[in-house]
mmCIF file of C-alpha atoms in Angstrom:
data_model
loop_
_atom_site.group_PDB
_atom_site.id
_atom_site.type_symbol
_atom_site.label_atom_id
_atom_site.label_comp_id
_atom_site.label_asym_id
_atom_site.label_seq_id
_atom_site.Cartn_x
_atom_site.Cartn_y
_atom_site.Cartn_z
ATOM 1 C CA MET A 1 -5.387 14.336 -11.819
ATOM 2 C CA TYR A 2 -8.739 13.814 -13.686
ATOM 3 C CA THR A 3 -11.383 15.055 -12.057
ATOM 4 C CA GLU A 4 -14.793 15.180 -14.371
ATOM 5 C CA TYR A 5 -15.470 11.719 -13.372
ATOM 6 C CA LYS A 6 -15.040 9.217 -10.712
ATOM 7 C CA LYS A 7 -14.892 6.514 -10.350
ATOM 8 C CA PRO A 8 -17.582 4.655 -8.544
ATOM 9 C CA PHE A 9 -16.636 1.453 -5.982
ATOM 10 C CA SER A 10 -18.913 -1.459 -4.881
ATOM 11 C CA ASP A 11 -17.122 -4.961 -4.265
ATOM 12 C CA LEU A 12 -16.413 -5.182 -8.597
ATOM 13 C CA SER A 13 -14.082 -2.279 -8.220
ATOM 14 C CA LYS A 14 -11.165 -3.654 -7.046
ATOM 15 C CA ILE A 15 -11.868 -6.248 -10.258
ATOM 16 C CA LYS A 16 -10.470 -5.467 -13.092
ATOM 17 C CA SER A 17 -13.307 -5.935 -16.126
ATOM 18 C CA LEU A 18 -14.881 -4.017 -19.630
ATOM 19 C CA ASN A 19 -15.834 -2.248 -18.191
ATOM 20 C CA SER A 20 -13.139 0.815 -19.134
ATOM 21 C CA GLN A 21 -14.836 4.041 -19.901
ATOM 22 C CA ILE A 22 -13.083 6.267 -16.941
ATOM 23 C CA TYR A 23 -9.348 4.644 -18.332
ATOM 24 C CA VAL A 24 -9.844 5.909 -21.293
ATOM 25 C CA LEU A 25 -11.559 9.499 -20.468
ATOM 26 C CA ALA A 26 -8.850 9.823 -18.120
ATOM 27 C CA GLY A 27 -6.261 8.378 -21.079
ATOM 28 C CA ILE A 28 -7.897 10.398 -23.973
ATOM 29 C CA HIS A 29 -6.758 13.673 -20.616
ATOM 30 C CA LYS A 30 -3.271 12.908 -19.433
ATOM 31 C CA LYS A 31 -2.471 12.310 -24.062
ATOM 32 C CA LYS A 32 -4.165 15.674 -24.565
ATOM 33 C CA MET A 33 -2.109 17.266 -21.197
ATOM 34 C CA GLY A 34 1.021 15.376 -22.390
ATOM 35 C CA PHE A 35 1.543 13.863 -19.284
ATOM 36 C CA ASP A 36 2.834 10.387 -18.640
ATOM 37 C CA ASP A 37 0.061 9.348 -16.531
ATOM 38 C CA VAL A 38 -2.905 10.536 -13.926
ATOM 39 C CA LEU A 39 -4.247 9.500 -11.383
ATOM 40 C CA LEU A 40 -8.228 9.141 -10.835
ATOM 41 C CA LEU A 41 -10.442 10.355 -7.705
ATOM 42 C CA ASN A 42 -13.196 8.044 -6.758
ATOM 43 C CA GLN A 43 -16.494 8.520 -6.338
ATOM 44 C CA GLU A 44 -16.323 10.596 -2.785
ATOM 45 C CA GLY A 45 -13.095 12.645 -4.318
ATOM 46 C CA PHE A 46 -10.494 10.389 -2.819
ATOM 47 C CA LEU A 47 -7.420 9.438 -3.822
ATOM 48 C CA CYS A 48 -8.045 5.921 -6.519
ATOM 49 C CA GLU A 49 -5.178 4.653 -8.103
ATOM 50 C CA ALA A 50 -3.226 6.213 -11.286
ATOM 51 C CA LEU A 51 -4.250 5.253 -15.089
ATOM 52 C CA SER A 52 -2.422 1.872 -14.962
ATOM 53 C CA SER A 53 -1.181 1.610 -11.923
ATOM 54 C CA ASN A 54 -1.275 1.255 -8.513
ATOM 55 C CA ILE A 55 -0.772 5.077 -5.687
ATOM 56 C CA PHE A 56 1.497 4.367 -3.159
ATOM 57 C CA VAL A 57 2.302 8.608 -0.428
ATOM 58 C CA HIS A 58 5.099 8.489 2.056
ATOM 59 C CA TYR A 59 4.010 10.308 4.614
ATOM 60 C CA GLU A 60 6.189 11.390 7.861
ATOM 61 C CA LYS A 61 6.834 8.253 8.757
ATOM 62 C CA THR A 62 3.981 5.898 6.865
ATOM 63 C CA LEU A 63 3.949 4.163 3.734
ATOM 64 C CA TYR A 64 -0.289 4.860 2.072
ATOM 65 C CA THR A 65 -2.232 3.683 -0.447
ATOM 66 C CA PRO A 66 -5.231 4.108 -1.564
ATOM 67 C CA ALA A 67 -7.878 0.985 0.602
ATOM 68 C CA LEU A 68 -8.699 -1.642 -1.822
ATOM 69 C CA SER A 69 -12.932 -0.560 -0.712
ATOM 70 C CA GLU A 70 -11.538 2.999 -2.367
ATOM 71 C CA GLY A 71 -11.886 1.260 -4.948
ATOM 72 C CA CYS A 72 -8.452 1.023 -6.636
ATOM 73 C CA ILE A 73 -7.118 -2.714 -8.069
ATOM 74 C CA GLU A 74 -6.225 -5.155 -5.938
ATOM 75 C CA GLY A 75 -2.505 -4.933 -7.981
ATOM 76 C CA VAL A 76 0.092 -7.696 -8.365
ATOM 77 C CA MET A 77 2.755 -4.571 -7.789
ATOM 78 C CA ARG A 78 1.094 -2.855 -5.041
ATOM 79 C CA ARG A 79 -0.023 -6.366 -2.559
ATOM 80 C CA VAL A 80 4.620 -7.273 -2.776
ATOM 81 C CA VAL A 81 5.268 -3.473 -1.925
ATOM 82 C CA ILE A 82 2.651 -3.854 0.749
ATOM 83 C CA ASP A 83 4.887 -6.646 2.132
ATOM 84 C CA MET A 84 8.398 -6.198 1.286
ATOM 85 C CA ALA A 85 7.956 -2.843 3.422
ATOM 86 C CA ILE A 86 6.364 -4.181 5.892
ATOM 87 C CA ASP A 87 9.427 -6.853 6.405
ATOM 88 C CA GLU A 88 11.243 -3.784 6.281
ATOM 89 C CA GLY A 89 9.722 -1.896 9.773
ATOM 90 C CA ILE A 90 7.839 0.497 7.258
ATOM 91 C CA LYS A 91 4.830 1.335 8.483
ATOM 92 C CA VAL A 92 1.522 0.786 6.006
ATOM 93 C CA VAL A 93 -1.154 1.910 5.464
ATOM 94 C CA GLU A 94 -4.275 0.738 3.526
ATOM 95 C CA ALA A 95 -6.680 4.626 4.081
ATOM 96 C CA GLN A 96 -8.992 7.047 2.032
ATOM 97 C CA ILE A 97 -6.256 8.711 1.273
ATOM 98 C CA SER A 98 -7.019 12.972 0.260
ATOM 99 C CA PRO A 99 -5.680 14.053 -3.218
ATOM 100 C CA GLN A 100 -4.296 16.883 -0.953
ATOM 101 C CA ILE A 101 -1.055 14.739 0.834
ATOM 102 C CA MET A 102 0.120 15.411 -2.158
ATOM 103 C CA LYS A 103 1.301 18.419 -1.684
ATOM 104 C CA GLU A 104 2.836 17.834 1.782
ATOM 105 C CA ALA A 105 4.672 13.966 0.631
ATOM 106 C CA GLU A 106 7.901 12.811 0.771
ATOM 107 C CA GLU A 107 7.819 10.638 -2.266
ATOM 108 C CA ILE A 108 4.642 9.610 -4.638
ATOM 109 C CA PHE A 109 5.032 6.217 -6.621
ATOM 110 C CA LEU A 110 2.959 4.531 -8.915
ATOM 111 C CA THR A 111 3.120 0.656 -9.014
ATOM 112 C CA ASN A 112 1.767 -2.683 -11.654
ATOM 113 C CA ALA A 113 3.191 -5.751 -13.386
ATOM 114 C CA VAL A 114 4.247 -3.919 -15.866
ATOM 115 C CA GLN A 115 6.260 -1.404 -15.501
ATOM 116 C CA GLY A 116 6.573 -1.783 -12.315
ATOM 117 C CA VAL A 117 7.890 1.495 -9.552
ATOM 118 C CA GLN A 118 8.206 3.924 -10.831
ATOM 119 C CA TRP A 119 8.743 7.837 -9.262
ATOM 120 C CA SER A 120 7.077 10.346 -9.670
ATOM 121 C CA TRP A 121 8.883 13.889 -9.693
ATOM 122 C CA GLY A 122 6.808 16.027 -12.402
ATOM 123 C CA ILE A 123 3.660 17.509 -8.728
ATOM 124 C CA ASN A 124 4.562 20.244 -7.065
ATOM 125 C CA LYS A 125 2.584 22.353 -5.537
ATOM 126 C CA LYS A 126 0.110 23.213 -7.827
ATOM 127 C CA ASP A 127 -0.355 21.535 -10.911
ATOM 128 C CA ILE A 128 -0.652 17.943 -9.579
ATOM 129 C CA SER A 129 1.059 16.285 -12.811
ATOM 130 C CA ILE A 130 2.377 12.984 -12.708
ATOM 131 C CA LYS A 131 6.632 13.548 -15.396
ATOM 132 C CA PHE A 132 7.927 10.065 -15.281
ATOM 133 C CA PRO A 133 12.287 10.974 -16.352
ATOM 134 C CA GLU A 134 13.471 7.437 -18.664
ATOM 135 C CA TYR A 135 16.310 6.657 -15.950
ATOM 136 C CA CYS A 136 13.506 6.909 -12.897
ATOM 137 C CA ARG A 137 11.746 3.869 -14.521
ATOM 138 C CA ILE A 138 12.602 1.044 -12.498
ATOM 139 C CA ASN A 139 11.974 -2.407 -12.857
ATOM 140 C CA CYS A 140 9.991 -5.112 -9.916
ATOM 141 C CA LYS A 141 12.320 -5.852 -6.485
ATOM 142 C CA THR A 142 15.011 -4.203 -7.233
ATOM 143 C CA GLY A 143 12.920 -0.322 -6.966
ATOM 144 C CA ILE A 144 10.867 -2.000 -4.388
ATOM 145 C CA ILE A 145 13.812 -2.280 -2.703
ATOM 146 C CA MET A 146 15.699 1.380 -3.669
ATOM 147 C CA ILE A 147 12.576 2.797 -2.409
ATOM 148 C CA LEU A 148 11.747 1.694 0.943
ATOM 149 C CA ASN A 149 15.650 1.980 2.098
ATOM 150 C CA LYS A 150 14.671 5.551 0.832
ATOM 151 C CA LEU A 151 11.999 5.425 2.459
ATOM 152 C CA LYS A 152 13.678 4.346 6.231
#
């Protein structure tokens, strides 16, 4: 988790733009620490997104993702996962999410349009870091269906 700087949020936060300073700094941290990805917090200390992906947290039979009002990018795969989960009868909540939920979550995965779905295997109670074994990088619809079936 990258905590040195937090992502400010406003009506413009959900739009991809050239303002990438937070992502550059988080990318340097990711490389320095040897992580595959890092999570960004918003200015209030709540989960926002990963360096290049949206985050989903499955906890107590509900799929949570940060609300757009929390500063995350409105990703294409984010919308696809939300719509497919709802179609499969999985409760989805877009909300303000405390990073502490990750210590108790049943599943955590990231999505983006290029890499599809990425399960997170490296999150533990002492060190919240993200490491993705090559075999868990699953693309598009197949990966989403596998995850949604597992969450039911």
